[in-house]
């Protein structure tokens, strides 16, 4: 079993490396492998335009897809363990929609992501929106004991947030609505080289903070009473984990839009690959698997064979990958004893 987990982790890391290299070659402009090699090794490429495309466009988009996929996947895993529900996720429980409300409000004020302060304002708005949804979910979790009912509550809250977004769009200018609609389609290409350091720093810090809770997450698999018996303040840890899930979702949503299905689907794929619910293994496996899924979605979105020169929205791709996995989980829910 340990060999299976080790092989799964190594295989995911190797597939990410291969997919990154493949992503550098895929795009609207055909760039020879020799030029890509020159750019990666610090040489002087023969074609300056090709070098510019690699450094300024493809590398930021691929790194964004890698980090965003990992962040959303880990956020989904934290929520599934905290709510003891395999169908919990940032998009299902309303976190992505709440973050979208915060972004929509900021966009009505700033009119888009203009400059560093505009980006910080949008991230702050996204975190505030996700935090509001989290606060409501935590309030209902003290009243509702059934995880299925709590899931329905999260879906309903997401509908209310969507209604708020529709009203904001109705009363905003045409330009603001256009910017928000394009942002809402989901893309990993919106983070440029100037914004990448801030985006990457936030994602990496939050991911490492999530990894530090592996022991607590394992204890929570056996229930709140068991966690408290082994010295873990279950309610406090749960609040911290949900805050981390909300922050991860908000950061990705602020720059990439409300990307769906990754947070819901990837934890299940990681559990099937590793054959365990041990979070010391599952957390890094989920992050790697999420990063790989993000990279695959990015390559598909810019593939000239599929997009004919345009960029396919990420939210048009993730359901194609995610829906079959969720149907499989639903049909085999009694056999997949994740939380026992």
PDB file of C-alpha atoms in Angstrom, residues 160-269:
ATOM      1  CA  UNK A 160     -28.903  33.998  -3.219  1.00  0.00           C
ATOM      2  CA  UNK A 161     -25.360  35.186  -4.000  1.00  0.00           C
ATOM      3  CA  UNK A 162     -26.011  34.645  -7.712  1.00  0.00           C
ATOM      4  CA  UNK A 163     -29.142  36.765  -7.387  1.00  0.00           C
ATOM      5  CA  UNK A 164     -27.060  39.547  -5.812  1.00  0.00           C
ATOM      6  CA  UNK A 165     -24.613  39.352  -8.733  1.00  0.00           C
ATOM      7  CA  UNK A 166     -27.484  39.607 -11.227  1.00  0.00           C
ATOM      8  CA  UNK A 167     -28.810  42.722  -9.483  1.00  0.00           C
ATOM      9  CA  UNK A 168     -25.344  44.318  -9.409  1.00  0.00           C
ATOM     10  CA  UNK A 169     -24.937  43.679 -13.124  1.00  0.00           C
ATOM     11  CA  UNK A 170     -28.388  45.107 -13.829  1.00  0.00           C
ATOM     12  CA  UNK A 171     -27.567  48.425 -12.172  1.00  0.00           C
ATOM     13  CA  UNK A 172     -23.968  48.715 -13.462  1.00  0.00           C
ATOM     14  CA  UNK A 173     -22.569  50.159 -16.684  1.00  0.00           C
ATOM     15  CA  UNK A 174     -22.249  48.144 -19.890  1.00  0.00           C
ATOM     16  CA  UNK A 175     -18.460  48.198 -19.637  1.00  0.00           C
ATOM     17  CA  UNK A 176     -18.501  46.835 -16.075  1.00  0.00           C
ATOM     18  CA  UNK A 177     -20.949  44.093 -17.052  1.00  0.00           C
ATOM     19  CA  UNK A 178     -18.774  43.116 -20.028  1.00  0.00           C
ATOM     20  CA  UNK A 179     -15.640  42.928 -17.846  1.00  0.00           C
ATOM     21  CA  UNK A 180     -17.426  40.888 -15.194  1.00  0.00           C
ATOM     22  CA  UNK A 181     -18.948  38.450 -17.701  1.00  0.00           C
ATOM     23  CA  UNK A 182     -15.551  37.785 -19.298  1.00  0.00           C
ATOM     24  CA  UNK A 183     -14.012  37.300 -15.853  1.00  0.00           C
ATOM     25  CA  UNK A 184     -16.841  34.942 -14.842  1.00  0.00           C
ATOM     26  CA  UNK A 185     -16.116  32.547 -17.715  1.00  0.00           C
ATOM     27  CA  UNK A 186     -12.909  31.481 -15.984  1.00  0.00           C
ATOM     28  CA  UNK A 187      -9.367  31.752 -17.321  1.00  0.00           C
ATOM     29  CA  UNK A 188      -5.825  31.021 -16.182  1.00  0.00           C
ATOM     30  CA  UNK A 189      -4.387  33.557 -18.628  1.00  0.00           C
ATOM     31  CA  UNK A 190      -5.351  36.714 -16.707  1.00  0.00           C
ATOM     32  CA  UNK A 191      -2.324  36.668 -14.373  1.00  0.00           C
ATOM     33  CA  UNK A 192       0.610  38.470 -16.004  1.00  0.00           C
ATOM     34  CA  UNK A 193       4.234  38.587 -14.874  1.00  0.00           C
ATOM     35  CA  UNK A 194       3.530  41.609 -12.652  1.00  0.00           C
ATOM     36  CA  UNK A 195       0.667  39.954 -10.771  1.00  0.00           C
ATOM     37  CA  UNK A 196       2.191  36.452 -10.678  1.00  0.00           C
ATOM     38  CA  UNK A 197       4.479  37.013  -7.635  1.00  0.00           C
ATOM     39  CA  UNK A 198       1.564  38.163  -5.446  1.00  0.00           C
ATOM     40  CA  UNK A 199      -0.759  35.414  -6.695  1.00  0.00           C
ATOM     41  CA  UNK A 200       1.889  32.692  -6.282  1.00  0.00           C
ATOM     42  CA  UNK A 201       2.919  33.910  -2.818  1.00  0.00           C
ATOM     43  CA  UNK A 202      -0.659  33.860  -1.521  1.00  0.00           C
ATOM     44  CA  UNK A 203      -1.372  30.409  -2.967  1.00  0.00           C
ATOM     45  CA  UNK A 204       1.861  28.851  -1.686  1.00  0.00           C
ATOM     46  CA  UNK A 205       1.524  30.289   1.840  1.00  0.00           C
ATOM     47  CA  UNK A 206      -2.098  29.146   2.133  1.00  0.00           C
ATOM     48  CA  UNK A 207      -1.239  25.683   0.753  1.00  0.00           C
ATOM     49  CA  UNK A 208       1.568  25.220   3.286  1.00  0.00           C
ATOM     50  CA  UNK A 209      -0.747  26.353   6.086  1.00  0.00           C
ATOM     51  CA  UNK A 210      -3.265  23.737   4.946  1.00  0.00           C
ATOM     52  CA  UNK A 211      -0.604  21.007   4.960  1.00  0.00           C
ATOM     53  CA  UNK A 212       0.148  21.799   8.619  1.00  0.00           C
ATOM     54  CA  UNK A 213      -3.365  20.605   9.567  1.00  0.00           C
ATOM     55  CA  UNK A 214      -2.924  17.040   8.274  1.00  0.00           C
ATOM     56  CA  UNK A 215      -2.968  15.524  11.772  1.00  0.00           C
ATOM     57  CA  UNK A 216      -6.100  17.462  12.757  1.00  0.00           C
ATOM     58  CA  UNK A 217      -7.857  16.445   9.546  1.00  0.00           C
ATOM     59  CA  UNK A 218      -7.097  12.779  10.224  1.00  0.00           C
ATOM     60  CA  UNK A 219      -8.579  13.115  13.710  1.00  0.00           C
ATOM     61  CA  UNK A 220     -11.701  14.805  12.343  1.00  0.00           C
ATOM     62  CA  UNK A 221     -12.379  11.789  10.131  1.00  0.00           C
ATOM     63  CA  UNK A 222     -13.395   9.934  13.300  1.00  0.00           C
ATOM     64  CA  UNK A 223     -15.751  12.661  14.495  1.00  0.00           C
ATOM     65  CA  UNK A 224     -15.641  15.728  16.702  1.00  0.00           C
ATOM     66  CA  UNK A 225     -15.702  13.768  19.976  1.00  0.00           C
ATOM     67  CA  UNK A 226     -12.674  11.673  18.998  1.00  0.00           C
ATOM     68  CA  UNK A 227     -10.768  14.788  17.892  1.00  0.00           C
ATOM     69  CA  UNK A 228     -11.412  16.460  21.249  1.00  0.00           C
ATOM     70  CA  UNK A 229     -10.366  13.312  23.135  1.00  0.00           C
ATOM     71  CA  UNK A 230      -6.943  13.396  21.453  1.00  0.00           C
ATOM     72  CA  UNK A 231      -6.443  17.041  22.396  1.00  0.00           C
ATOM     73  CA  UNK A 232      -7.683  18.852  19.279  1.00  0.00           C
ATOM     74  CA  UNK A 233     -10.039  21.812  19.684  1.00  0.00           C
ATOM     75  CA  UNK A 234     -12.382  20.578  16.963  1.00  0.00           C
ATOM     76  CA  UNK A 235     -14.556  23.686  16.616  1.00  0.00           C
ATOM     77  CA  UNK A 236     -11.547  26.011  16.482  1.00  0.00           C
ATOM     78  CA  UNK A 237      -9.676  23.802  14.015  1.00  0.00           C
ATOM     79  CA  UNK A 238     -12.770  23.481  11.845  1.00  0.00           C
ATOM     80  CA  UNK A 239     -13.146  27.262  11.689  1.00  0.00           C
ATOM     81  CA  UNK A 240      -9.463  27.646  10.764  1.00  0.00           C
ATOM     82  CA  UNK A 241      -9.695  24.995   8.050  1.00  0.00           C
ATOM     83  CA  UNK A 242     -12.802  26.543   6.535  1.00  0.00           C
ATOM     84  CA  UNK A 243     -11.113  29.951   6.603  1.00  0.00           C
ATOM     85  CA  UNK A 244      -8.159  28.452   4.710  1.00  0.00           C
ATOM     86  CA  UNK A 245     -10.562  26.867   2.203  1.00  0.00           C
ATOM     87  CA  UNK A 246     -12.323  30.199   1.767  1.00  0.00           C
ATOM     88  CA  UNK A 247      -9.058  32.115   1.362  1.00  0.00           C
ATOM     89  CA  UNK A 248      -7.725  29.646  -1.220  1.00  0.00           C
ATOM     90  CA  UNK A 249     -10.982  29.857  -3.160  1.00  0.00           C
ATOM     91  CA  UNK A 250     -11.106  33.644  -2.926  1.00  0.00           C
ATOM     92  CA  UNK A 251      -7.531  34.158  -4.166  1.00  0.00           C
ATOM     93  CA  UNK A 252      -8.101  31.933  -7.206  1.00  0.00           C
ATOM     94  CA  UNK A 253     -11.527  33.423  -7.890  1.00  0.00           C
ATOM     95  CA  UNK A 254     -10.180  36.981  -7.731  1.00  0.00           C
ATOM     96  CA  UNK A 255      -7.751  36.427 -10.606  1.00  0.00           C
ATOM     97  CA  UNK A 256      -9.125  33.447 -12.517  1.00  0.00           C
ATOM     98  CA  UNK A 257     -12.877  33.751 -12.039  1.00  0.00           C
ATOM     99  CA  UNK A 258     -15.227  31.262 -10.338  1.00  0.00           C
ATOM    100  CA  UNK A 259     -13.647  28.068 -11.672  1.00  0.00           C
ATOM    101  CA  UNK A 260     -15.926  25.130 -10.945  1.00  0.00           C
ATOM    102  CA  UNK A 261     -15.590  21.367 -10.419  1.00  0.00           C
ATOM    103  CA  UNK A 262     -11.834  21.240  -9.633  1.00  0.00           C
ATOM    104  CA  UNK A 263     -12.399  21.591  -5.886  1.00  0.00           C
ATOM    105  CA  UNK A 264     -15.232  19.064  -5.988  1.00  0.00           C
ATOM    106  CA  UNK A 265     -13.715  16.404  -8.226  1.00  0.00           C
ATOM    107  CA  UNK A 266      -9.965  16.308  -7.616  1.00  0.00           C
ATOM    108  CA  UNK A 267     -10.052  15.081  -3.969  1.00  0.00           C
ATOM    109  CA  UNK A 268     -11.963  12.003  -5.152  1.00  0.00           C
ATOM    110  CA  UNK A 269      -9.424  11.332  -7.901  1.00  0.00           C
TER     111      UNK A 269
END
